[in-house]
Amino acid sequence: MTDIAPHGLHHVTAIASDPQRNVDFYTQVLGLRLVKQTVNFDAPDTYHLYYGDHTGAPSTLLTFFPWRAVPPGRNGAGLTTATAFSIPPESLGWWQRRLAELSVDADSPTSRDGEEVLRLRDPDGLVLDLIASPGDGRSGWDGAAGVPAEHAVRGLHSVTMSEAQLEPTQRLLTELLSMQPAGEAGTRSRFTMTGPDGGTVVDLEADRSGRGLQAGGTVHHIAFRAPDQATQARWREQLVEAGLRVTEIIDRRYFTSIYFREPGGVLLEIATDQPGFTVDEPLLELGQRLKLPPWLEPDRDQIAAALPPIRLDHTGPHERPAPAKQPEAEV
Ligand code: ZN
């Protein structure tokens, strides 16, 4: 037995292609705040873009590696095949209308295991669910143009992991990560964590369609919350004792992290709540310029020159104002 009990999801990281299209979609369509523009610390020729609520609080974060030439991936076993956000129950119709108006690839809302779910896909095909969630106390980001605070996305709700074999993953979630089984429906089983915020649900789905292909429009890894570094270090020892191959504790500037794979192949991370995104820029200015960790700062010019510029005031394809009427030609 272990005392590893993550406090919910910390973030989900996915793979995109074009960074500008990614920024436009998540800030202007979903109304999340871009809380950090940095690079993939392991491959600094690529952005790492973080979206979340006004502070980028753990449990609200979806992040991307935009690799411009990446081919599209394919969901399947061994991948996190859906990332769900929580919205207020009375906002479901509003979001359905908004997505239709903006020509977003979205399904009609469906009822799944007692929850109303609005499924959509981002411009790279990443599967997102908006789930009507009563009683979510998080406020989301209230600064997005076009998304009134009352309808704002509150934060992560859950992830769906697809597995060819459920049992080994189930055992890891319950026996090692102390998650509670919370019911089964059809091919899905639910596991819950106890946390101070939302994003405390993992759904496992049986998938016999073959292994997925991790590339554009798929999830790269999911991260769970550790309250502090001492706890993270203790959890790491317990994971190693349980026979898992776990990385050393890695400094990710905004949190520290360890990584390991669950038996089905999904890359898992445990990340600390601290220090958070205000460690290198003020709250009001989050996400507006490229931030680098101290060890990459000496190479800033070279790194910045290799990245495609991102415009934050860019009017995306979804909300481009109608062209001004051409004056009638003189006759
Ligand atoms: Zn991560």
Coordinates of C-alpha atoms and ligand atoms in Angstrom, one line a residue:
M1 CA 0.0 0.0 0.0
T2 CA 1.2 3.5 -0.7
D3 CA 0.0 6.9 0.4
I4 CA 0.3 8.3 -3.2
A5 CA -3.0 10.2 -3.6
P6 CA -2.8 12.9 -6.3
H7 CA -5.1 15.9 -5.6
G8 CA -6.6 15.7 -9.1
L9 CA -5.4 16.6 -12.6
H10 CA -2.7 19.2 -12.7
H11 CA -2.5 19.6 -16.5
V12 CA -3.0 17.8 -19.8
T13 CA -0.4 18.3 -22.6
A14 CA -1.2 17.7 -26.2
I15 CA 0.3 18.1 -29.6
A16 CA -0.7 20.8 -32.1
S17 CA 0.6 21.9 -35.4
D18 CA 0.3 25.6 -36.1
P19 CA 0.9 27.7 -32.9
Q20 CA -1.1 30.7 -34.1
R21 CA -4.1 28.6 -34.9
N22 CA -3.7 27.0 -31.5
V23 CA -3.6 30.3 -29.7
D24 CA -6.6 31.7 -31.7
F25 CA -8.7 28.6 -30.9
Y26 CA -8.0 28.3 -27.2
T27 CA -8.1 32.0 -26.3
Q28 CA -10.8 33.2 -28.7
V29 CA -13.1 30.2 -29.1
L30 CA -12.8 28.4 -25.8
G31 CA -12.0 31.6 -23.9
L32 CA -9.0 30.2 -21.9
R33 CA -6.2 32.5 -20.8
L34 CA -2.8 32.0 -22.4
V35 CA -0.9 32.0 -19.1
K36 CA 2.6 31.1 -20.4
Q37 CA 4.5 31.4 -23.6
T38 CA 7.6 29.3 -23.2
V39 CA 9.5 26.5 -25.0
N40 CA 9.6 22.8 -24.6
F41 CA 12.6 22.7 -22.2
D42 CA 13.7 19.3 -23.7
A43 CA 13.5 20.7 -27.3
P44 CA 13.7 24.5 -27.1
D45 CA 13.0 24.9 -30.9
T46 CA 9.4 24.3 -30.1
Y47 CA 6.9 26.4 -28.1
H48 CA 5.2 25.2 -25.0
L49 CA 2.0 27.1 -24.6
Y50 CA -0.1 26.9 -21.4
Y51 CA -3.8 27.8 -21.2
G52 CA -5.9 28.0 -18.0
D53 CA -7.8 30.3 -15.7
H54 CA -6.6 33.8 -14.7
T55 CA -3.7 32.5 -12.7
G56 CA -3.1 29.2 -14.5
A57 CA -4.1 27.3 -11.4
P58 CA -3.5 23.5 -11.3
S59 CA -6.6 21.7 -12.5
T60 CA -7.4 24.3 -15.1
L61 CA -4.4 23.8 -17.4
L62 CA -4.2 22.5 -21.0
T63 CA -0.8 22.9 -22.6
F64 CA 0.5 22.3 -26.1
F65 CA 3.7 21.5 -28.0
P66 CA 3.0 23.0 -31.5
W67 CA 5.1 21.1 -34.0
R68 CA 4.5 22.8 -37.3
A69 CA 5.2 19.8 -39.6
V70 CA 3.6 17.1 -37.3
P71 CA 1.3 14.7 -39.2
P72 CA -2.1 14.0 -37.7
G73 CA -2.2 11.3 -35.0
R74 CA -4.9 8.7 -34.4
N75 CA -6.8 8.0 -31.2
G76 CA -6.6 4.4 -30.0
A77 CA -5.4 2.2 -27.2
G78 CA -2.5 3.5 -25.1
L79 CA -3.5 7.1 -25.4
T80 CA -5.6 9.7 -23.5
T81 CA -8.4 10.0 -26.1
A82 CA -10.5 12.7 -24.6
T83 CA -9.9 15.8 -22.4
A84 CA -13.0 17.1 -20.6
F85 CA -13.6 20.6 -19.3
S86 CA -16.3 21.5 -16.8
I87 CA -18.9 24.1 -17.7
P88 CA -22.0 25.3 -15.7
P89 CA -25.0 23.1 -16.5
E90 CA -27.0 26.1 -17.7
S91 CA -24.3 27.0 -20.2
L92 CA -24.6 23.9 -22.4
G93 CA -27.0 25.5 -24.9
W94 CA -24.9 28.7 -25.0
W95 CA -21.8 26.7 -25.9
Q96 CA -23.6 24.6 -28.4
R97 CA -24.8 27.8 -30.2
R98 CA -21.4 29.5 -29.9
L99 CA -19.5 26.5 -31.4
A100 CA -22.1 26.3 -34.3
E101 CA -21.7 30.0 -35.0
L102 CA -18.0 29.7 -35.1
S103 CA -18.1 26.6 -37.3
V104 CA -16.3 24.5 -34.8
D105 CA -16.3 20.7 -35.4
A106 CA -18.8 19.7 -32.6
D107 CA -21.4 17.1 -32.0
S108 CA -24.9 17.6 -30.5
P109 CA -24.9 17.2 -26.7
T110 CA -25.4 13.7 -25.5
S111 CA -26.2 12.2 -22.2
R112 CA -23.5 9.8 -21.0
D113 CA -23.7 8.0 -17.7
G114 CA -25.9 10.8 -16.3
E115 CA -23.8 13.7 -17.6
E116 CA -24.6 16.0 -20.4
V117 CA -21.6 16.1 -22.7
L118 CA -20.8 18.4 -25.7
R119 CA -18.0 16.9 -27.7
L120 CA -15.9 19.0 -30.0
R121 CA -12.6 18.8 -31.8
D122 CA -9.9 21.6 -32.0
P123 CA -8.4 22.6 -35.3
D124 CA -5.9 19.7 -35.1
G125 CA -8.6 17.2 -34.3
L126 CA -7.9 17.0 -30.5
V127 CA -11.1 15.6 -28.8
L128 CA -12.5 17.9 -26.1
D129 CA -15.6 17.3 -24.0
L130 CA -17.5 20.1 -22.3
I131 CA -19.3 18.5 -19.4
A132 CA -22.2 20.2 -17.6
S133 CA -21.1 20.1 -14.0
P134 CA -23.2 21.4 -11.2
G135 CA -21.4 22.9 -8.2
D136 CA -18.0 23.5 -9.7
G137 CA -16.7 26.3 -7.5
R138 CA -13.9 27.4 -9.9
S139 CA -14.4 30.7 -11.7
G140 CA -12.5 30.1 -14.9
W141 CA -11.1 33.0 -16.9
D142 CA -13.4 36.0 -17.0
G143 CA -11.3 38.1 -19.4
A144 CA -12.0 36.4 -22.7
A145 CA -13.7 38.5 -25.3
G146 CA -17.0 36.8 -26.4
V147 CA -17.3 34.5 -23.4
P148 CA -19.2 36.0 -20.5
A149 CA -17.9 35.0 -17.0
E150 CA -21.2 33.1 -16.3
H151 CA -20.4 30.7 -19.2
A152 CA -16.7 30.5 -18.9
V153 CA -15.0 27.1 -19.0
R154 CA -14.2 26.3 -15.3
G155 CA -11.3 24.0 -15.6
L156 CA -10.5 20.4 -16.3
H157 CA -13.2 17.9 -15.5
S158 CA -11.6 14.5 -16.5
V159 CA -9.5 12.6 -19.0
T160 CA -10.4 9.4 -20.8
M161 CA -7.7 6.9 -21.2
S162 CA -8.2 4.1 -23.7
E163 CA -6.7 0.8 -23.1
A164 CA -6.5 -2.6 -24.8
Q165 CA -6.4 -4.2 -21.4
L166 CA -8.1 -2.5 -18.5
E167 CA -7.0 -4.5 -15.6
P168 CA -3.3 -3.6 -15.3
T169 CA -4.2 0.2 -15.6
Q170 CA -7.0 -0.2 -13.1
R171 CA -4.7 -1.7 -10.6
L172 CA -2.2 1.1 -11.0
L173 CA -4.9 3.7 -10.5
T174 CA -6.4 2.1 -7.5
E175 CA -3.6 0.3 -5.7
L176 CA -0.7 2.7 -6.4
L177 CA -2.4 6.1 -7.0
S178 CA -5.2 5.5 -4.4
M179 CA -8.0 6.4 -6.8
Q180 CA -11.5 5.2 -5.9
P181 CA -13.6 3.2 -8.4
A182 CA -16.8 5.2 -9.1
G183 CA -18.9 3.0 -11.3
E184 CA -18.9 1.4 -14.7
A185 CA -21.1 1.9 -17.7
G186 CA -20.8 0.1 -20.9
T187 CA -17.1 0.0 -21.8
R188 CA -16.2 2.8 -19.4
S189 CA -15.1 2.7 -15.8
R190 CA -14.6 5.8 -13.6
F191 CA -12.0 6.5 -11.0
T192 CA -12.0 9.5 -8.7
M193 CA -9.4 11.4 -6.7
T194 CA -10.0 13.7 -3.7
G195 CA -8.8 17.3 -4.4
P196 CA -9.5 20.8 -3.4
D197 CA -10.7 21.8 -6.9
G198 CA -12.2 20.0 -9.8
G199 CA -10.5 17.8 -12.4
T200 CA -10.6 14.8 -10.1
V201 CA -11.9 12.1 -12.5
V202 CA -10.2 9.5 -14.7
D203 CA -12.3 7.5 -17.1
L204 CA -10.9 4.2 -18.5
E205 CA -12.3 3.0 -21.8
A206 CA -11.8 -0.4 -23.3
D207 CA -10.5 0.0 -26.8
R208 CA -9.9 -3.0 -29.1
S209 CA -9.3 -0.9 -32.2
G210 CA -5.6 -1.1 -32.0
R211 CA -2.9 1.2 -30.7
G212 CA -3.3 4.9 -31.2
L213 CA -0.7 7.0 -33.0
Q214 CA 0.6 9.8 -30.9
A215 CA 1.0 12.8 -33.2
G216 CA -0.9 16.0 -34.1
G217 CA -4.2 16.4 -32.3
T218 CA -3.5 13.7 -29.6
V219 CA -2.6 14.0 -26.0
H220 CA 1.1 13.7 -25.1
H221 CA 0.8 13.1 -21.4
I222 CA -1.4 13.9 -18.4
A223 CA -0.2 15.3 -15.1
F224 CA -1.5 14.8 -11.6
R225 CA -1.1 17.2 -8.6
A226 CA 1.3 16.8 -5.7
P227 CA 0.8 19.4 -3.0
D228 CA 4.5 20.1 -2.5
Q229 CA 8.0 18.9 -3.4
A230 CA 8.5 16.8 -0.2
T231 CA 5.4 14.9 -1.0
Q232 CA 6.5 14.5 -4.6
A233 CA 9.9 13.1 -3.5
R234 CA 8.2 10.6 -1.2
W235 CA 5.7 9.5 -3.9
R236 CA 8.6 9.0 -6.3
E237 CA 10.3 6.6 -3.9
Q238 CA 7.1 4.6 -3.5
L239 CA 6.7 4.4 -7.3
V240 CA 10.3 3.2 -7.7
E241 CA 9.8 0.6 -4.9
A242 CA 6.6 -0.6 -6.7
G243 CA 8.9 -1.4 -9.7
L244 CA 8.1 1.5 -12.0
R245 CA 10.7 3.3 -14.0
V246 CA 10.4 6.9 -12.8
T247 CA 12.4 9.9 -13.9
E248 CA 14.4 12.0 -11.4
I249 CA 12.6 15.1 -10.2
I250 CA 12.8 17.6 -13.0
D251 CA 12.7 21.4 -12.7
R252 CA 9.9 22.7 -15.0
R253 CA 10.3 26.2 -13.7
Y254 CA 6.5 26.6 -12.9
F255 CA 6.4 23.2 -11.0
T256 CA 8.7 20.2 -10.5
S257 CA 7.8 17.0 -12.2
I258 CA 8.4 13.2 -12.3
Y259 CA 7.3 11.0 -15.2
F260 CA 6.4 7.4 -15.6
R261 CA 4.3 5.2 -17.9
E262 CA 1.3 3.3 -16.8
P263 CA 1.0 -0.4 -18.1
G264 CA -1.0 0.5 -21.2
G265 CA 1.6 3.1 -22.3
V266 CA 0.1 6.4 -21.3
L267 CA 2.8 8.8 -20.1
L268 CA 1.9 10.1 -16.6
E269 CA 3.4 13.0 -14.7
I270 CA 3.2 14.2 -11.1
A271 CA 3.7 17.9 -10.9
T272 CA 3.7 20.2 -7.9
D273 CA 1.2 23.1 -7.3
Q274 CA 4.1 25.5 -6.7
P275 CA 5.7 27.8 -7.6
G276 CA 3.2 28.5 -10.4
F277 CA 3.2 31.0 -13.3
T278 CA 3.8 34.2 -11.5
V279 CA 7.3 33.1 -10.7
D280 CA 8.7 35.0 -13.7
E281 CA 6.1 37.6 -14.7
P282 CA 3.3 39.5 -13.0
L283 CA -0.2 38.1 -12.9
L284 CA -1.5 40.9 -15.2
E285 CA 1.1 40.2 -17.8
L286 CA 1.0 36.4 -18.0
G287 CA 1.5 34.9 -21.4
Q288 CA 2.2 38.1 -23.3
R289 CA 5.9 37.4 -24.1
L290 CA 8.3 34.6 -24.5
K291 CA 9.6 33.4 -21.1
L292 CA 12.6 31.2 -20.8
P293 CA 14.0 29.4 -17.7
P294 CA 17.3 30.8 -16.4
W295 CA 19.3 28.0 -18.0
L296 CA 18.0 28.8 -21.5
E297 CA 18.1 32.6 -21.1
P298 CA 21.7 32.8 -22.5
D299 CA 20.4 31.3 -25.8
R300 CA 17.4 33.6 -26.0
D301 CA 18.2 35.3 -29.3
Q302 CA 18.8 32.0 -31.1
I303 CA 15.7 30.4 -29.6
A304 CA 13.5 33.3 -30.3
A305 CA 14.7 33.5 -33.9
A306 CA 13.8 29.9 -34.6
L307 CA 10.2 30.2 -33.3
P308 CA 7.4 31.4 -35.5
P309 CA 6.0 34.7 -34.1
I310 CA 2.7 34.5 -32.3
R311 CA 0.2 37.4 -32.3
L312 CA -2.1 37.6 -29.3
D313 CA -4.3 40.3 -30.8
H314 CA -4.7 38.2 -33.9
T315 CA -8.2 38.0 -35.2
G316 CA -8.6 34.3 -35.8
P317 CA -10.4 32.7 -38.6
H318 CA -13.4 32.2 -36.4
E319 CA -14.0 35.7 -35.4
R320 CA -12.7 37.8 -38.3
P321 CA -15.1 40.7 -38.8
A322 CA -17.1 40.7 -41.9
P323 CA -15.2 42.5 -44.7
A324 CA -16.2 46.1 -45.1
K325 CA -18.6 46.6 -47.9
Q326 CA -16.8 47.7 -51.0
P327 CA -18.2 51.1 -52.1
E328 CA -20.3 50.8 -55.3
A329 CA -18.2 51.4 -58.3
E330 CA -18.8 54.8 -59.9
V331 CA -20.8 54.5 -63.0
Ligands
ZN1 ZN 3.5 18.0 -18.3

